[in-house]
PDB file of C-alpha atoms and ligand atoms in Angstrom:
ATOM      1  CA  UNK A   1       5.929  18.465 -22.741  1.00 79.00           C
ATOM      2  CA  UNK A   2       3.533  15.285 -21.548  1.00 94.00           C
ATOM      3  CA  UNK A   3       0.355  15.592 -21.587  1.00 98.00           C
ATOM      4  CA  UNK A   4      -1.493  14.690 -18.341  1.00 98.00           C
ATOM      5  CA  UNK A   5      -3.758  11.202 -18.217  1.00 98.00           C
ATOM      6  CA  UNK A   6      -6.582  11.942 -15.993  1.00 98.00           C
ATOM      7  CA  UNK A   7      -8.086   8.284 -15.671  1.00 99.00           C
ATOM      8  CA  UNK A   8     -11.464   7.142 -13.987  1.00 98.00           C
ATOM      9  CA  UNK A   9     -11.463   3.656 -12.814  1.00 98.00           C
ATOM     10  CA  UNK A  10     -15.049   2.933 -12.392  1.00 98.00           C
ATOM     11  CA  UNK A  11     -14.392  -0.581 -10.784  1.00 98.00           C
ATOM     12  CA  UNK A  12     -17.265  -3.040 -10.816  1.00 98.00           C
ATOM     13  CA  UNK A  13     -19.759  -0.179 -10.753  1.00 98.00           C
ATOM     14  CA  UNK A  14     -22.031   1.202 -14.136  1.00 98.00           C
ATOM     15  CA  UNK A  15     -24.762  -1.296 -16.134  1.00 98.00           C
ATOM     16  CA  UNK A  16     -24.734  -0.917 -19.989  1.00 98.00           C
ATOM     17  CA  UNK A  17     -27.515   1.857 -19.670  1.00 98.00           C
ATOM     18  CA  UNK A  18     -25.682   3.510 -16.811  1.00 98.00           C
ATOM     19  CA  UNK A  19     -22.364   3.777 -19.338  1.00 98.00           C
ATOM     20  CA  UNK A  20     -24.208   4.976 -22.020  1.00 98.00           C
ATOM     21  CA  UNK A  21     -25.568   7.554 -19.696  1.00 98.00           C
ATOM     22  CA  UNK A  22     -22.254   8.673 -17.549  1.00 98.00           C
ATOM     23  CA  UNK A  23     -20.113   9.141 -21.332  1.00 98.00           C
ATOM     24  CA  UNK A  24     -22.625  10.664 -22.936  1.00 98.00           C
ATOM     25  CA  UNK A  25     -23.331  13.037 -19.553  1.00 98.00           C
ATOM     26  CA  UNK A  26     -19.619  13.787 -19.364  1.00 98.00           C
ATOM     27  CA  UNK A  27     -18.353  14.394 -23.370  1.00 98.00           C
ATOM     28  CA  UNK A  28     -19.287  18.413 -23.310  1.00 98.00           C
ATOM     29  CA  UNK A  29     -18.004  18.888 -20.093  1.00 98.00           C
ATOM     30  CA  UNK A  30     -14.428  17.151 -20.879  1.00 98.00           C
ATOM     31  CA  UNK A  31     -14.241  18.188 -24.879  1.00 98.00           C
ATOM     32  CA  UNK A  32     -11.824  21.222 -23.926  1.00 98.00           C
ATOM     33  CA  UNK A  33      -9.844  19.316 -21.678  1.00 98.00           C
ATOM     34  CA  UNK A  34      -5.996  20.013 -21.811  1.00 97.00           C
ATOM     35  CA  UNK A  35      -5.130  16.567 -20.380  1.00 98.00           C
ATOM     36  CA  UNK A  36      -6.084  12.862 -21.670  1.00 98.00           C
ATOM     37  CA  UNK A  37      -9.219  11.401 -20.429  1.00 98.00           C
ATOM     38  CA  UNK A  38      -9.793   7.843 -20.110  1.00 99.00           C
ATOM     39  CA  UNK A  39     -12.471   5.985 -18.410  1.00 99.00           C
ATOM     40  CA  UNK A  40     -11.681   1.959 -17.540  1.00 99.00           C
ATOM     41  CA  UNK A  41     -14.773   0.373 -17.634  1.00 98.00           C
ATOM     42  CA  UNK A  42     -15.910  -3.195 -16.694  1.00 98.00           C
ATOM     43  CA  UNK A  43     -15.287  -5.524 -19.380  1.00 98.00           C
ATOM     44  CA  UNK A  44     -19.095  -6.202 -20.049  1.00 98.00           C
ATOM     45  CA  UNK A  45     -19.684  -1.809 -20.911  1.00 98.00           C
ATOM     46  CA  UNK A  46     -16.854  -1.689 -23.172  1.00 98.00           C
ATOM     47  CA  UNK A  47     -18.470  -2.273 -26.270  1.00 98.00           C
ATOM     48  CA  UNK A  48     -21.488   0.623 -24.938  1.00 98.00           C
ATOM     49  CA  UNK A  49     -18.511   3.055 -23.573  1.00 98.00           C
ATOM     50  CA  UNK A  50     -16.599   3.120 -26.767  1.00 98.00           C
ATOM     51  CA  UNK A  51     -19.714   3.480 -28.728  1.00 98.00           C
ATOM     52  CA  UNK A  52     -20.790   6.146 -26.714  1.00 98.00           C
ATOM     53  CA  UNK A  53     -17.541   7.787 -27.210  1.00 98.00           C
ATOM     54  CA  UNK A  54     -16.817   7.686 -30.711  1.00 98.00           C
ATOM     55  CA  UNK A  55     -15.741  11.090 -32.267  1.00 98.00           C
ATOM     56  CA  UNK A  56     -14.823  12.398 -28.621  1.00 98.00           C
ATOM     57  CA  UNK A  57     -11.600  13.194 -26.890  1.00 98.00           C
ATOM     58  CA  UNK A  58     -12.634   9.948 -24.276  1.00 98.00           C
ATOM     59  CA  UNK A  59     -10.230   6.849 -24.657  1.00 98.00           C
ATOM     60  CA  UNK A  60     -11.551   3.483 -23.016  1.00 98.00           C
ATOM     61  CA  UNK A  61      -9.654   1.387 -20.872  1.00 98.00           C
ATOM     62  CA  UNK A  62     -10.264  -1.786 -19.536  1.00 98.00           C
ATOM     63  CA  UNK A  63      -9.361  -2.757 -15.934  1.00 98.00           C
ATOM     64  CA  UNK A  64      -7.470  -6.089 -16.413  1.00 98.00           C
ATOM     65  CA  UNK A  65      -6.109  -8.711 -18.784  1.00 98.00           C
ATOM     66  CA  UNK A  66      -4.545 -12.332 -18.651  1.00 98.00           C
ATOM     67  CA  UNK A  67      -1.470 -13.206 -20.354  1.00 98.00           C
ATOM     68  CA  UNK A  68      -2.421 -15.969 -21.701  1.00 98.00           C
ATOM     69  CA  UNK A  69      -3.443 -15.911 -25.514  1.00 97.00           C
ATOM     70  CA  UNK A  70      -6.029 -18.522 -24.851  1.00 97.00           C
ATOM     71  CA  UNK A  71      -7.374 -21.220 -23.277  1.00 98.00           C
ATOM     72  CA  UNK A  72      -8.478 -22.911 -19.863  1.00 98.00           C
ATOM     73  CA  UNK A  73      -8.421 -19.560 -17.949  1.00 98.00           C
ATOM     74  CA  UNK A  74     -12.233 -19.404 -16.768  1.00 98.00           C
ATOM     75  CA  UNK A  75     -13.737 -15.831 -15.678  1.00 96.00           C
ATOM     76  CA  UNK A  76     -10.611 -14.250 -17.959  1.00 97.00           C
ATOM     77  CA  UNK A  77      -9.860 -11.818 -20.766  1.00 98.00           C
ATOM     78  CA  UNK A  78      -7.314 -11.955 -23.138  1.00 98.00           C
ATOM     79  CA  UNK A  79      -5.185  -8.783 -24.562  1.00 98.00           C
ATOM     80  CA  UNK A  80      -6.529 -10.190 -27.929  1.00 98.00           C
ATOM     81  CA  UNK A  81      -9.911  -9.646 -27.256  1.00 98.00           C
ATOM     82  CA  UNK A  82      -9.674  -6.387 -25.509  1.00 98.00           C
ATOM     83  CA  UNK A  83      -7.486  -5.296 -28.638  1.00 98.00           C
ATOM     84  CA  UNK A  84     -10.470  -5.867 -31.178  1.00 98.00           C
ATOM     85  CA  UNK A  85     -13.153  -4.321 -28.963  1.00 98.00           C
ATOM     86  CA  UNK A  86     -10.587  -1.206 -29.698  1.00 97.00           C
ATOM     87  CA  UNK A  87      -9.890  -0.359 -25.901  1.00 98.00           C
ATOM     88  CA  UNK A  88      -6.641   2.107 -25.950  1.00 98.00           C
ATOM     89  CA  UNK A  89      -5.909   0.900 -22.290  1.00 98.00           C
ATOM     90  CA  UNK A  90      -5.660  -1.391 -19.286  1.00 98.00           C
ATOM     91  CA  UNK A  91      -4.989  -1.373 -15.799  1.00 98.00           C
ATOM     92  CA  UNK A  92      -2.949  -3.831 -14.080  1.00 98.00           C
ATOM     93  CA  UNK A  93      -1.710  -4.655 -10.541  1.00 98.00           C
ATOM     94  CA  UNK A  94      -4.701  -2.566  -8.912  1.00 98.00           C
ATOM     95  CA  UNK A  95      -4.576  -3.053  -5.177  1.00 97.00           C
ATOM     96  CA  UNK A  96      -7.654  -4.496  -5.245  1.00 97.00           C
ATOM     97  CA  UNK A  97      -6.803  -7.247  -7.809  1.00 97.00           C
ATOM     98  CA  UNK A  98      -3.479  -7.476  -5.521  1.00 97.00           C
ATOM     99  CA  UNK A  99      -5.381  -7.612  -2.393  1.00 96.00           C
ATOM    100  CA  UNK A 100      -8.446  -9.820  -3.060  1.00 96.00           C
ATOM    101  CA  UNK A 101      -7.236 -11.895  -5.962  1.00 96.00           C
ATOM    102  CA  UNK A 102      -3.762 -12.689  -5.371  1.00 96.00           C
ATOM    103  CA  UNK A 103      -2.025 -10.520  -7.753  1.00 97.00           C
ATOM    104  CA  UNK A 104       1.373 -10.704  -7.343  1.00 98.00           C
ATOM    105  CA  UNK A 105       4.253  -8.621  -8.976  1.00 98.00           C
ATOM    106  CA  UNK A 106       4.993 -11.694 -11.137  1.00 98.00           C
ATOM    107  CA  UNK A 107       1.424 -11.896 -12.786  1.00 98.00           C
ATOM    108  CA  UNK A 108       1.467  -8.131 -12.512  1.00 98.00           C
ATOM    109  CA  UNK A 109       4.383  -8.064 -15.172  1.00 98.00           C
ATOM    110  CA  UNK A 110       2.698 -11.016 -17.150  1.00 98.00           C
ATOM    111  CA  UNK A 111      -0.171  -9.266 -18.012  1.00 98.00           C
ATOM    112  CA  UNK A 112       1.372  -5.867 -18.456  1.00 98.00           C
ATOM    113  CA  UNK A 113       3.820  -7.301 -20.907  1.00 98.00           C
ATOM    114  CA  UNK A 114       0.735  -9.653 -22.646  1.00 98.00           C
ATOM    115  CA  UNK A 115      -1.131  -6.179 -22.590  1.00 98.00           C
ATOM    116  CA  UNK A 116       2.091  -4.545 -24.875  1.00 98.00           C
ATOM    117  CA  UNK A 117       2.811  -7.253 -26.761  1.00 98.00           C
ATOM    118  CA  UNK A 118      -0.736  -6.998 -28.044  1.00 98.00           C
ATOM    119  CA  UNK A 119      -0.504  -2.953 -28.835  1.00 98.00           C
ATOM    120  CA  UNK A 120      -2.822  -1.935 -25.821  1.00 98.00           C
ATOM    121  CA  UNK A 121      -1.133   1.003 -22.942  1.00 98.00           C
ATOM    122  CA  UNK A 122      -1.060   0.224 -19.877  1.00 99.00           C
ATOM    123  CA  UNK A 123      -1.532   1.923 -16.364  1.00 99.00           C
ATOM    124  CA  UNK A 124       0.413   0.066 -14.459  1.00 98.00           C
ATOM    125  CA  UNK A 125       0.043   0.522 -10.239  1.00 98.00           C
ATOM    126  CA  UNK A 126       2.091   0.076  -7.217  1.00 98.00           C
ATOM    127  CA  UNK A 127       1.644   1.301  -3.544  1.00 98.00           C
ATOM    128  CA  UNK A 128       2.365  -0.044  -0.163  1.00 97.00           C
ATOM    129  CA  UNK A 129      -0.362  -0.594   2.454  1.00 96.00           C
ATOM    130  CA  UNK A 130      -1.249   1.224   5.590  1.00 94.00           C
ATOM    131  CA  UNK A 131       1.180  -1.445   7.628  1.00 95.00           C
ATOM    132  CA  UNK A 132       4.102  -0.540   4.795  1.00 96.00           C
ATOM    133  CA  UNK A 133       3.710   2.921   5.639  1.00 95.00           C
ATOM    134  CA  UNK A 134       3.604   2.513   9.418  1.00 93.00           C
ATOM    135  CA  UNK A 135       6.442   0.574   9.644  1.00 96.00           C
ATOM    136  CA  UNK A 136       8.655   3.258   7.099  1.00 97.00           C
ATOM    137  CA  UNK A 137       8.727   0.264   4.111  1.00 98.00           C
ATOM    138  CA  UNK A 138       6.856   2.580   1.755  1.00 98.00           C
ATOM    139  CA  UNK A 139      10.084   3.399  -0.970  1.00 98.00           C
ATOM    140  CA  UNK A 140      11.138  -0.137  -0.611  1.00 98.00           C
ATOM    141  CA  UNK A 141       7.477  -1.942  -1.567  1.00 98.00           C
ATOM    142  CA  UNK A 142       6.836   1.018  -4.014  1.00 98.00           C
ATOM    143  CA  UNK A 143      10.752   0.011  -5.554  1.00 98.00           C
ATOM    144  CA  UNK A 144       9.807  -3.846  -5.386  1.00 98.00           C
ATOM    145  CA  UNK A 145       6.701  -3.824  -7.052  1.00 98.00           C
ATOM    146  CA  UNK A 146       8.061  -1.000 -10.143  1.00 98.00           C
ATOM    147  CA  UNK A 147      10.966  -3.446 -10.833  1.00 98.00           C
ATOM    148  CA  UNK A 148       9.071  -6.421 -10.609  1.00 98.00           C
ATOM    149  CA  UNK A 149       6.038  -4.794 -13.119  1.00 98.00           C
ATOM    150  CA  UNK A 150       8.287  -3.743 -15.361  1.00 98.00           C
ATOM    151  CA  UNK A 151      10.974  -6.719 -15.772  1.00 98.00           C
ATOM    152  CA  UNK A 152      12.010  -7.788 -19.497  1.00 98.00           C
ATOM    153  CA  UNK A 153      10.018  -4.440 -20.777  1.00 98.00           C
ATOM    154  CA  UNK A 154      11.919  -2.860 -23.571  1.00 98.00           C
ATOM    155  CA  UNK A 155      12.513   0.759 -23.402  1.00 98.00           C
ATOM    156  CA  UNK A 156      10.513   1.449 -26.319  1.00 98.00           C
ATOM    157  CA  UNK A 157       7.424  -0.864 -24.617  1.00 98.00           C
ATOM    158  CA  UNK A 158       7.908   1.736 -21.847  1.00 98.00           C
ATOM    159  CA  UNK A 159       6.693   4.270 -23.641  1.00 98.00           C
ATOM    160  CA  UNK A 160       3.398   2.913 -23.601  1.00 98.00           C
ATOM    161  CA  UNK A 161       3.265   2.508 -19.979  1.00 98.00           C
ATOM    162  CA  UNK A 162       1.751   4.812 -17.484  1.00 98.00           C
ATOM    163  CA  UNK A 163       2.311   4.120 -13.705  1.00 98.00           C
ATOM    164  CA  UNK A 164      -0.034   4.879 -10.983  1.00 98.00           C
ATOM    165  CA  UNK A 165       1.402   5.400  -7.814  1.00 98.00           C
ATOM    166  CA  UNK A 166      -1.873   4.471  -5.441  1.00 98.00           C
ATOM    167  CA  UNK A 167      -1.169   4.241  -1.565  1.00 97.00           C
ATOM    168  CA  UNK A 168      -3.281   1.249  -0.515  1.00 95.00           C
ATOM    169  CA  UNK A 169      -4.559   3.523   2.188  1.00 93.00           C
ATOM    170  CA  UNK A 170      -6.008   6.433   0.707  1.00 94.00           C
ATOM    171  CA  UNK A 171      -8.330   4.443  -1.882  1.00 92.00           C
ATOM    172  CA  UNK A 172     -11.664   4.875  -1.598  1.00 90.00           C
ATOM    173  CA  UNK A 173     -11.179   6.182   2.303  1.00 91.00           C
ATOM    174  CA  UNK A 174     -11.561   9.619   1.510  1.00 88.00           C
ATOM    175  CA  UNK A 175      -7.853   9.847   3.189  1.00 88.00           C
ATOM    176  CA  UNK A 176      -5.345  11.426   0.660  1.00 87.00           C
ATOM    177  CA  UNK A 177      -2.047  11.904   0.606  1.00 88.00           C
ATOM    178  CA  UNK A 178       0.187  14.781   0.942  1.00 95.00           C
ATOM    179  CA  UNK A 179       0.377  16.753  -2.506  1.00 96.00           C
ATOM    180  CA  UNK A 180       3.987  16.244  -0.780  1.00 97.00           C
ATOM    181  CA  UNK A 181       4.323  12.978   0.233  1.00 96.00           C
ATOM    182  CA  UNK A 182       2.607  11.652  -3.136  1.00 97.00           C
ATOM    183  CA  UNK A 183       4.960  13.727  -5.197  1.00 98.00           C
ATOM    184  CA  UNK A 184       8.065  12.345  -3.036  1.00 98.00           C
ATOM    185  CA  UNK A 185       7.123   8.949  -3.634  1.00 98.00           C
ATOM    186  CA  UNK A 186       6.259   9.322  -7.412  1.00 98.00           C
ATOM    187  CA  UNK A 187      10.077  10.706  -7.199  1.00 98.00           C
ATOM    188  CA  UNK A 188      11.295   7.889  -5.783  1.00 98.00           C
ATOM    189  CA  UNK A 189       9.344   5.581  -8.217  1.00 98.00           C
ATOM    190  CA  UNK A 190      11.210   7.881 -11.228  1.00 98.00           C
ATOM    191  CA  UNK A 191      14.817   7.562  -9.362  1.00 98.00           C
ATOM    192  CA  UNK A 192      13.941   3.504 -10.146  1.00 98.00           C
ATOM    193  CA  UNK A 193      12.512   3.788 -13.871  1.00 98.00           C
ATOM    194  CA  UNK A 194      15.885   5.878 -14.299  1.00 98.00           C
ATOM    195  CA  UNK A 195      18.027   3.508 -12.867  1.00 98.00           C
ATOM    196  CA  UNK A 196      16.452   0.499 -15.617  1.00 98.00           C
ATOM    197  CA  UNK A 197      16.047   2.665 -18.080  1.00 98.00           C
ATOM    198  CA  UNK A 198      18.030   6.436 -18.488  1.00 98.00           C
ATOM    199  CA  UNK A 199      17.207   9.596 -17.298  1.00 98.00           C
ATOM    200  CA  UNK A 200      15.001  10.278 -20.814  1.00 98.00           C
ATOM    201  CA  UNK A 201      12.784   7.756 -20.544  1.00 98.00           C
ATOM    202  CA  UNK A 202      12.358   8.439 -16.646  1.00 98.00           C
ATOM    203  CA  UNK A 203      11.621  11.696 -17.445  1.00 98.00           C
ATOM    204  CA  UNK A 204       8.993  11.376 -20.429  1.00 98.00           C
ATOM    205  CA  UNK A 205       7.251   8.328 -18.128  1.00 98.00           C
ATOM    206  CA  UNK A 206       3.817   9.693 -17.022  1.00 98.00           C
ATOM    207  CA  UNK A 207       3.043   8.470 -13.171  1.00 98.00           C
ATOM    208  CA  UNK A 208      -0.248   9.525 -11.895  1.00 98.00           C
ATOM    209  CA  UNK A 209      -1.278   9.480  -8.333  1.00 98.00           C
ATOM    210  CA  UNK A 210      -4.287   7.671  -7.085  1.00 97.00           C
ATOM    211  CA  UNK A 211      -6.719   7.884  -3.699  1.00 96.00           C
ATOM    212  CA  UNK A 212      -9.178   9.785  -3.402  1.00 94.00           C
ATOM    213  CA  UNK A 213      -8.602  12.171  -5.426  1.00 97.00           C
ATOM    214  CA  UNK A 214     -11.642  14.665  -5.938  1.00 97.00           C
ATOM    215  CA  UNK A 215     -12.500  17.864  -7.062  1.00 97.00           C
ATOM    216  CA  UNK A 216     -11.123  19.696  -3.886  1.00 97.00           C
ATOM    217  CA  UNK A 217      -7.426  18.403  -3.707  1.00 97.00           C
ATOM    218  CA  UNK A 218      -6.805  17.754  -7.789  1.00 98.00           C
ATOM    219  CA  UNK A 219      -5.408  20.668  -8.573  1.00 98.00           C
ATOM    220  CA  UNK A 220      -2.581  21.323  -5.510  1.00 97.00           C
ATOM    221  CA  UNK A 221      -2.186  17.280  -6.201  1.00 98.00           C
ATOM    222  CA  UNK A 222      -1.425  18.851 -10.133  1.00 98.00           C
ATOM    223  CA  UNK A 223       0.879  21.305  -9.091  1.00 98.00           C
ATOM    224  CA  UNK A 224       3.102  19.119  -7.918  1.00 98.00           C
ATOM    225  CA  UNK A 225       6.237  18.560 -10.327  1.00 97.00           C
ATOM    226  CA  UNK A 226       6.318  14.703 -10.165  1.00 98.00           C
ATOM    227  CA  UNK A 227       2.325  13.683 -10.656  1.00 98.00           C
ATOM    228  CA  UNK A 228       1.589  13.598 -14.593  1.00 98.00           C
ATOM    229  CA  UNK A 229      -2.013  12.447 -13.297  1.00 98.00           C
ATOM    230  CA  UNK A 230      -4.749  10.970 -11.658  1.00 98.00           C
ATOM    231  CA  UNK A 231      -6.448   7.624 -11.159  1.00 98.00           C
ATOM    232  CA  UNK A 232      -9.455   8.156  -9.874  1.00 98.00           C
ATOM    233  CA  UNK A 233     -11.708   5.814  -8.409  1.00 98.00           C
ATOM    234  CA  UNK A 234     -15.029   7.076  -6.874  1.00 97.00           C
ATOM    235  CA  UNK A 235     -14.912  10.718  -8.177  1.00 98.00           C
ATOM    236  CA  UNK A 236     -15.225   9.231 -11.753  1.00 98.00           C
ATOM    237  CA  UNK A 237     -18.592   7.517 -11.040  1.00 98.00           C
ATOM    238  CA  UNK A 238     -20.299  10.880 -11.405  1.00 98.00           C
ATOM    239  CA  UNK A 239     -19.588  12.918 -14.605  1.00 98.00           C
ATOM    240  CA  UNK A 240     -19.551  16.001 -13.052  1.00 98.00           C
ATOM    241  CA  UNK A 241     -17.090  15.047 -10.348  1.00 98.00           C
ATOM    242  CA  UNK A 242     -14.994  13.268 -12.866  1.00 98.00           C
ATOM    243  CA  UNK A 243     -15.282  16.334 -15.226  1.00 98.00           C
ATOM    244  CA  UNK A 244     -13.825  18.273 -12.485  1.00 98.00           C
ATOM    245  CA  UNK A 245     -11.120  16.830 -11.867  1.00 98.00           C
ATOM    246  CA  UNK A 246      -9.918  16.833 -15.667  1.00 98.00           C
ATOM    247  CA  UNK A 247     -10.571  20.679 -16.171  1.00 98.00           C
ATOM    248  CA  UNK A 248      -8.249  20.815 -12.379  1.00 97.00           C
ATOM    249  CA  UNK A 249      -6.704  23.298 -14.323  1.00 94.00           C
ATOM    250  CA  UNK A 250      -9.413  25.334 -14.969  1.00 92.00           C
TER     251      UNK A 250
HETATM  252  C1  PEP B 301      -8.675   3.617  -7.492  1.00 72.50           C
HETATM  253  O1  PEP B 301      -9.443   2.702  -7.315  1.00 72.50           O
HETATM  254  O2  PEP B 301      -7.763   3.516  -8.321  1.00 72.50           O
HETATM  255  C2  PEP B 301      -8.855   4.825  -6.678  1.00 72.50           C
HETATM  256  C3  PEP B 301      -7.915   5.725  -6.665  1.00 72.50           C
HETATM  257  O3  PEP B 301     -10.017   4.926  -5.969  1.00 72.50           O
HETATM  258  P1  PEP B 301     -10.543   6.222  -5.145  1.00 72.50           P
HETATM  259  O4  PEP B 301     -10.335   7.422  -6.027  1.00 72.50           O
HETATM  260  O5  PEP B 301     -11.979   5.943  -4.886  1.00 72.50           O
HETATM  261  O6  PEP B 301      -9.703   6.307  -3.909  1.00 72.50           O
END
């Protein structure tokens, strides 16, 4: 059986004092949780968040990484340094790092595999825009960008990778997909992971859906046979929200 990864993505949101507060706000009401719970944290509350969290069932993530080891990359972080302030795991290819700082599905798969290579997971994301959707090009963006994050990554690498399947559209617009449509496109995302990789490591491959998901729609978006998860964006800014969502099952 997999276990579920319910992940907040707090963005560029939460001081130090606001971490400390949120983690140690949400540890009781998660500690029975059933699924994983990770919250990915600026870079600059890492150090508070995991400090917060020792002892608890809360893993801390960060929310991206440069593939470099070192050197002349101003503003970045390397997989090094996220690996000794003991984070378990990192986003990459958010739409927003797509969308406002050029991501592309070539640094997408840098940094993933720099992310691996350095013992870190890694939530890996994909989803096609509003315009993609429109004009029917959702299954061939959402097949682009999974081959593209995950080129030259061993199947055993794989195992350490989570994918978040987050239409463009529904983050942080309060518009969510289908339970349907999500769980149709997470399929079609599997059909491609099966195609590189066997039907095995398809299947064990955890793919969360992400946008806007909340404490009303979590658990029909649970039900669903495809969606191993959640990425969740604003709903993880407030612990009880957040806590929701990871007892969906409740
Ligand atoms: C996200 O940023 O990954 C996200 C899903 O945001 P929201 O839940 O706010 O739509």
């Amino acid at each position: 059986m997999k276990k579920p990864i319910i992940a907040g993505n707090w963005k560029m949101n939460k001081t130090n004092a606001d971490t400390k507060a949120l983690i140690t706000e949400l540890i009781p009401l998660v500690k029975d949780a059933e699924c994983e719970v990770v919250c990915c944290v600026p870079f600059t509350d890492i150090v508070t968040a995991r400090k917060a969290a020792r002892g608890t069932n809360i893993k801390i993530g960060a929310q991206n990484v440069h593939w470099a080891e070192k050197g002349a990359f101003t503003g970045e972080i390397s997989a090094e340094m996220l690996k000794e302030l003991k984070v378990t795991y990192v986003i990459t290819g958010h739409s927003e790092r797509r969308q406002y700082f050029a991501e592309t599905d070539e640094t997408v798969n840098k940094r993933t595999k720099a992310a691996l290579a350095a013992g870190l997971k890694v939530i890996v994301c994909v989803g096609e825009t509003l315009a993609e959707r429109e004009s029917n090009k959702t299954a061939e963006v959402v097949t682009r960008q999974t081959i593209g994050a995950l080129a030259d990554i061993s199947k055993q690498d794989l195992k350490r990778i989570v994918i978040a399947y987050e239409p463009v559209w529904a983050i942080g617009t309060g518009r969510t997909a289908t339970a349907q449509d999500a769980n149709d496109t997470i399929k079609i995302i599997r059909r491609v992971v099966r195609k590189l990789y066997g039907r095995a490591s398809a299947n064990s491959l955890r793919i969360q859906y992400g946008g806007s998901m909340n404490p009303k729609n979590a658990a029909e978006l649970m039900a669903m046979p495809q969606i191993d998860g959640g990425l969740i964006g604003g709903a993880s800014l407030k612990a009880e929200d957040f806590a929701k969502v990871v007892n969906y099952n409740k």
